[in-house]
mmCIF file of C-alpha atoms in Angstrom:
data_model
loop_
_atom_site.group_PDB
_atom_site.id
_atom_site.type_symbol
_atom_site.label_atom_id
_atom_site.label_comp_id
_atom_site.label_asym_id
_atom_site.label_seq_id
_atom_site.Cartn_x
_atom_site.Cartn_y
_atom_site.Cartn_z
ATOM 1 C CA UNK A 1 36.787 19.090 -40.186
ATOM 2 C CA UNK A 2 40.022 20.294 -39.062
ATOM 3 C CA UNK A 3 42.843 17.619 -37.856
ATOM 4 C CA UNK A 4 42.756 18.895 -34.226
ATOM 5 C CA UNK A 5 39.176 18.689 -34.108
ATOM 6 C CA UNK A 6 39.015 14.580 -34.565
ATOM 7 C CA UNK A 7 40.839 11.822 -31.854
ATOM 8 C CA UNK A 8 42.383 8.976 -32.924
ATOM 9 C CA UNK A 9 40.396 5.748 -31.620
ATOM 10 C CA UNK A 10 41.713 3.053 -33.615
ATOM 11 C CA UNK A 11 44.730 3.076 -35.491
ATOM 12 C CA UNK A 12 45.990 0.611 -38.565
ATOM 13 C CA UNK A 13 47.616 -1.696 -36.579
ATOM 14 C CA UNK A 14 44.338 -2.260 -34.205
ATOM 15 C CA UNK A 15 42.173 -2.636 -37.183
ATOM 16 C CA UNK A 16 43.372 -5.097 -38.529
ATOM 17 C CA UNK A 17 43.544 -7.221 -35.902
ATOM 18 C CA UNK A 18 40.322 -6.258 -35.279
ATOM 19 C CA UNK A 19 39.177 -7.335 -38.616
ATOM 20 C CA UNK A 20 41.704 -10.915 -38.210
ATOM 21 C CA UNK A 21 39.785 -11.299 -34.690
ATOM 22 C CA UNK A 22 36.432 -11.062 -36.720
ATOM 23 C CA UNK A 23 37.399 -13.462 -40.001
ATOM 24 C CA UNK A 24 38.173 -16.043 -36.870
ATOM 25 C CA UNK A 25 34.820 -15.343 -35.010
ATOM 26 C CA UNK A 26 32.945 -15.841 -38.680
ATOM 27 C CA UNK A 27 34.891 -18.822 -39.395
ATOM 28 C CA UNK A 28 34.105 -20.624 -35.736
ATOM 29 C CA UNK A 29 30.288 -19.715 -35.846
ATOM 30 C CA UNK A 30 30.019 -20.849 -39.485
ATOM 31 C CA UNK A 31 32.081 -24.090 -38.990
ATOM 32 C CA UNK A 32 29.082 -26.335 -41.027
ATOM 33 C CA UNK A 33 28.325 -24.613 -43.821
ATOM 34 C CA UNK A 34 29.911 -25.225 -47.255
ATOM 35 C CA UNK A 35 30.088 -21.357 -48.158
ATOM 36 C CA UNK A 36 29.569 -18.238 -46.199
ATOM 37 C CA UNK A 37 27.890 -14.338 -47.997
ATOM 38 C CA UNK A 38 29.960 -11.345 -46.919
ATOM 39 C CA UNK A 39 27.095 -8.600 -47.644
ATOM 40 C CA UNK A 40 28.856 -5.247 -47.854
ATOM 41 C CA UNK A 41 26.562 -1.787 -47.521
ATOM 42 C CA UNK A 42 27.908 0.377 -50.251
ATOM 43 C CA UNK A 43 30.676 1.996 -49.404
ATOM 44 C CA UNK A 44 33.274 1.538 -45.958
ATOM 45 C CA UNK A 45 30.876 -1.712 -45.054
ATOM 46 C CA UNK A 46 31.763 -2.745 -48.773
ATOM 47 C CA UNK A 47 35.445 -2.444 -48.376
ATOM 48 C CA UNK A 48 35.168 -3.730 -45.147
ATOM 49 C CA UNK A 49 33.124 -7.129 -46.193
ATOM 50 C CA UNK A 50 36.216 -6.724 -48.766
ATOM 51 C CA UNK A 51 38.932 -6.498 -46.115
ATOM 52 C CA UNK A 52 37.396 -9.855 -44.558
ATOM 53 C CA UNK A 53 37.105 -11.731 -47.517
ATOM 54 C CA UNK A 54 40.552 -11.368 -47.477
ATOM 55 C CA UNK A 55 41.237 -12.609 -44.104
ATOM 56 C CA UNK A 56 38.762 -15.434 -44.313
ATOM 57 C CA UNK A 57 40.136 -16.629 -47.271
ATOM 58 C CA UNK A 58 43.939 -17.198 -45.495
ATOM 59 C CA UNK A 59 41.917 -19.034 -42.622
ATOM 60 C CA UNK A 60 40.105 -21.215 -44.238
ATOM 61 C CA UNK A 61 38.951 -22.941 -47.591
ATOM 62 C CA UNK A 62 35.481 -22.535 -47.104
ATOM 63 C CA UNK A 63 33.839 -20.462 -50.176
ATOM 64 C CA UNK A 64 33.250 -16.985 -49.855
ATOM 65 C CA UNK A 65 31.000 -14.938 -52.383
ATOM 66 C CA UNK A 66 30.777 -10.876 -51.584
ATOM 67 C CA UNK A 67 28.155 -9.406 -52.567
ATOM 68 C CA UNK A 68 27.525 -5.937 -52.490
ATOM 69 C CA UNK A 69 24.480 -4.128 -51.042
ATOM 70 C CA UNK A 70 23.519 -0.375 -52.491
ATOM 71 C CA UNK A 71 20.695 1.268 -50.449
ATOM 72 C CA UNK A 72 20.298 5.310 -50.229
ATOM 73 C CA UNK A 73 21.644 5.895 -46.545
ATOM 74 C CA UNK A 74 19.950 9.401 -46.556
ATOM 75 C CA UNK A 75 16.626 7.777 -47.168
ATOM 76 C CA UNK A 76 17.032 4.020 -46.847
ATOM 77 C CA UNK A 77 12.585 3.124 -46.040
ATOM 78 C CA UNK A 78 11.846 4.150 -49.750
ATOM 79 C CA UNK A 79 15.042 2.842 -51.335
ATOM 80 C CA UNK A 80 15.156 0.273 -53.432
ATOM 81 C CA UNK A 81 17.809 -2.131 -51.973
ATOM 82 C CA UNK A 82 20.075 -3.808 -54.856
ATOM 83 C CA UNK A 83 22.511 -6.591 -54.668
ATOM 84 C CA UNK A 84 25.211 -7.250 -57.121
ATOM 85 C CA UNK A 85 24.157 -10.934 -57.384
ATOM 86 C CA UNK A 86 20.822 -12.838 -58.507
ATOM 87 C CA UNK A 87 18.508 -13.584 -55.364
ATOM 88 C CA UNK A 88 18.906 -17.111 -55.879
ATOM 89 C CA UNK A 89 22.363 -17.751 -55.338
ATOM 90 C CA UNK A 90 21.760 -16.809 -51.414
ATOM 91 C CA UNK A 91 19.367 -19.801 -51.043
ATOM 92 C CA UNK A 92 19.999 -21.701 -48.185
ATOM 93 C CA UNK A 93 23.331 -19.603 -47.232
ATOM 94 C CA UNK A 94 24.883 -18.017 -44.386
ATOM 95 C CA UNK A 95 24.976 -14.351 -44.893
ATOM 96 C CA UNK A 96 26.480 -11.682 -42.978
ATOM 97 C CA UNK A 97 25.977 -8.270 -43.610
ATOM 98 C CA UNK A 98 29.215 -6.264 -43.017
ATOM 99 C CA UNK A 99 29.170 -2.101 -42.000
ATOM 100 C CA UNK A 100 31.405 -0.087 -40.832
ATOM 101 C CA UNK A 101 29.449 1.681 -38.392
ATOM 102 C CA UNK A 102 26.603 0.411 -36.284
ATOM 103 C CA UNK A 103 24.688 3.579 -35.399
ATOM 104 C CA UNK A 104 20.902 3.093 -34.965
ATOM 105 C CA UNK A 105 20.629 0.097 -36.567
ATOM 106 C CA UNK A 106 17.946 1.962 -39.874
ATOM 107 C CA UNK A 107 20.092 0.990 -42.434
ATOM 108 C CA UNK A 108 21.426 -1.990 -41.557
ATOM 109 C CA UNK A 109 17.472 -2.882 -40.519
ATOM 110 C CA UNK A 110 16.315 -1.674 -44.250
ATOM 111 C CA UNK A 111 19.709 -3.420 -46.014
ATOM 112 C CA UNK A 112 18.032 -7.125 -44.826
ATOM 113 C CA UNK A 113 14.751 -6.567 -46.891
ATOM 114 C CA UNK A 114 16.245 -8.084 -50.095
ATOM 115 C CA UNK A 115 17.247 -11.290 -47.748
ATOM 116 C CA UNK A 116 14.062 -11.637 -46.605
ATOM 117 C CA UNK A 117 12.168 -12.708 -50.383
ATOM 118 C CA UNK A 118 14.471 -15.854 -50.160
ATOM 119 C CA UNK A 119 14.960 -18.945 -47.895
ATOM 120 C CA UNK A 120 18.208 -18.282 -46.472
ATOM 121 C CA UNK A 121 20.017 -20.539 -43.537
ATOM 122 C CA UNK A 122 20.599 -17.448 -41.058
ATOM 123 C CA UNK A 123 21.880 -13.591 -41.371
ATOM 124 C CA UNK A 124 24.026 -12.067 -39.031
ATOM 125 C CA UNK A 125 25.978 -8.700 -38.658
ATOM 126 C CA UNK A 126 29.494 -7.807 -38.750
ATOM 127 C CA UNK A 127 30.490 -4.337 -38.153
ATOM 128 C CA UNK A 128 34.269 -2.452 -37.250
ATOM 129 C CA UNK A 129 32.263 0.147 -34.460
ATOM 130 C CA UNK A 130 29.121 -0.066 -32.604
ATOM 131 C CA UNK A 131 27.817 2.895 -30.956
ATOM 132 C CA UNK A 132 24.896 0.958 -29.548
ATOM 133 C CA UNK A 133 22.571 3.776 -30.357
ATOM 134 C CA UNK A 134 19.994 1.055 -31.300
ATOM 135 C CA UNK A 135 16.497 2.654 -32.015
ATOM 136 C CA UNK A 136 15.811 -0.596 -34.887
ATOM 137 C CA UNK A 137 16.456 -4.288 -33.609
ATOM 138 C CA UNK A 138 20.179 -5.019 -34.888
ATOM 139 C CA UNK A 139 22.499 -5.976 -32.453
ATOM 140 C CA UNK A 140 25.932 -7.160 -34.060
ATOM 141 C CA UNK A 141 27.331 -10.881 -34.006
ATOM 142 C CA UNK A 142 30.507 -9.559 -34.711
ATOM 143 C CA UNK A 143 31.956 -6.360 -33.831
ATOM 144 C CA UNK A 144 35.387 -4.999 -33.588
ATOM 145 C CA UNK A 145 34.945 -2.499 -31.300
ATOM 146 C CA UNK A 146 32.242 -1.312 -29.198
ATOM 147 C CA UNK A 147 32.289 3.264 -28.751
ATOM 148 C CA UNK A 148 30.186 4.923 -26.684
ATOM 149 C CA UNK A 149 29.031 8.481 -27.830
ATOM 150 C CA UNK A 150 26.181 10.790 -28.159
ATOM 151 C CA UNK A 151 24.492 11.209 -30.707
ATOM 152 C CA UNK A 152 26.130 14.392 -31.429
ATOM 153 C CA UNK A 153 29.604 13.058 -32.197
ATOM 154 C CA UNK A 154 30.555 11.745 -35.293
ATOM 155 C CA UNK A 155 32.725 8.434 -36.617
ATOM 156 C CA UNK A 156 35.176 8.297 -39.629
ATOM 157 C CA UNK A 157 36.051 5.511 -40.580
ATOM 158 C CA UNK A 158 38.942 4.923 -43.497
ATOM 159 C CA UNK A 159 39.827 2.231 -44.818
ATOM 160 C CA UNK A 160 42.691 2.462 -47.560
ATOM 161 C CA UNK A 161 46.109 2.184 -47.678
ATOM 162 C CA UNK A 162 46.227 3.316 -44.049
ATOM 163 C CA UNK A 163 43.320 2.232 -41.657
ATOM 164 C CA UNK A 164 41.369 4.605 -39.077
ATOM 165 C CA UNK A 165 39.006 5.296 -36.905
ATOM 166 C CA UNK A 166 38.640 8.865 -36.005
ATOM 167 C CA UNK A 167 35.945 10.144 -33.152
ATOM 168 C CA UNK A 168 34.843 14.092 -33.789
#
């Protein structure tokens, strides 16, 4: 799409006070536990479970293992959902599972089945924008900013060197 075509929503310097505002949020609602799993979809909720491992680990000393989630997003109820870790190292652990965009909630919804063949302590959601277009039972614990739009409209999200939100 063409530059004039997409608005600005968040810039660099609101993400990442967004994302400091989250690593805080995690930190205060995870006080007890010994070590907390960022759970990254492939992809921008990967970079962003990245971006607050980062954070988290300037605020506090409490161990932080990132784990990456890869699910096909075009088709996520028959993918097979693969973490980058063995199963058993999630026992009895706090896990969040970071995206950058809550949409409907599908692929965050299918991204929790691996989570479920193992006892862990809770699971909650982090993600940079919800749309609250919520036709699947995720609602975010942690969000850095709430957008509404139709379903029509479309979020980019970058996060490299420079950080964005665009709406188009």
């Amino acid at each position: 799409m063409e530059d004039q075509e997409k608005s600005l929503i968040l810039g660099d310097d609101a993400i990442r006070r967004k994302i400091i505002r989250m690593a805080f949020e995690i930190i205060e609602n995870n006080l007890n536990e010994k070590s907390i799993v960022l759970a990254g979809i492939s992809g921008q909720g990967y970079t962003l479970a990245r971006l607050l491992e980062k954070e988290l680990r300037k605020i506090s000393a409490v161990k932080i293992l990132l784990v990456k989630i890869s699910i096909d997003k075009n088709a996520p109820e028959s993918s097979i959902v693969k973490l980058d870790v063995s199963l058993k190292e999630l026992k009895k652990k706090a896990i969040v599972l970071v995206d950058d965009v809550l949409n409907t909630g599908k692929i965050l919804t299918y991204s929790m089945k691996p989570f479920l063949a193992v006892a862990v302590k809770k699971i909650e959601v982090a993600v940079l924008v919800n749309r609250s277009h919520l036709l699947f039972p995720v609602h975010p614990n942690y969000t850095g900013h709430s957008l509404s739009t139709t379903l029509n409209d479309h979020i980019e999200v970058v996060l490299s060197k420079k950080l964005a939100v665009y709406l188009h």
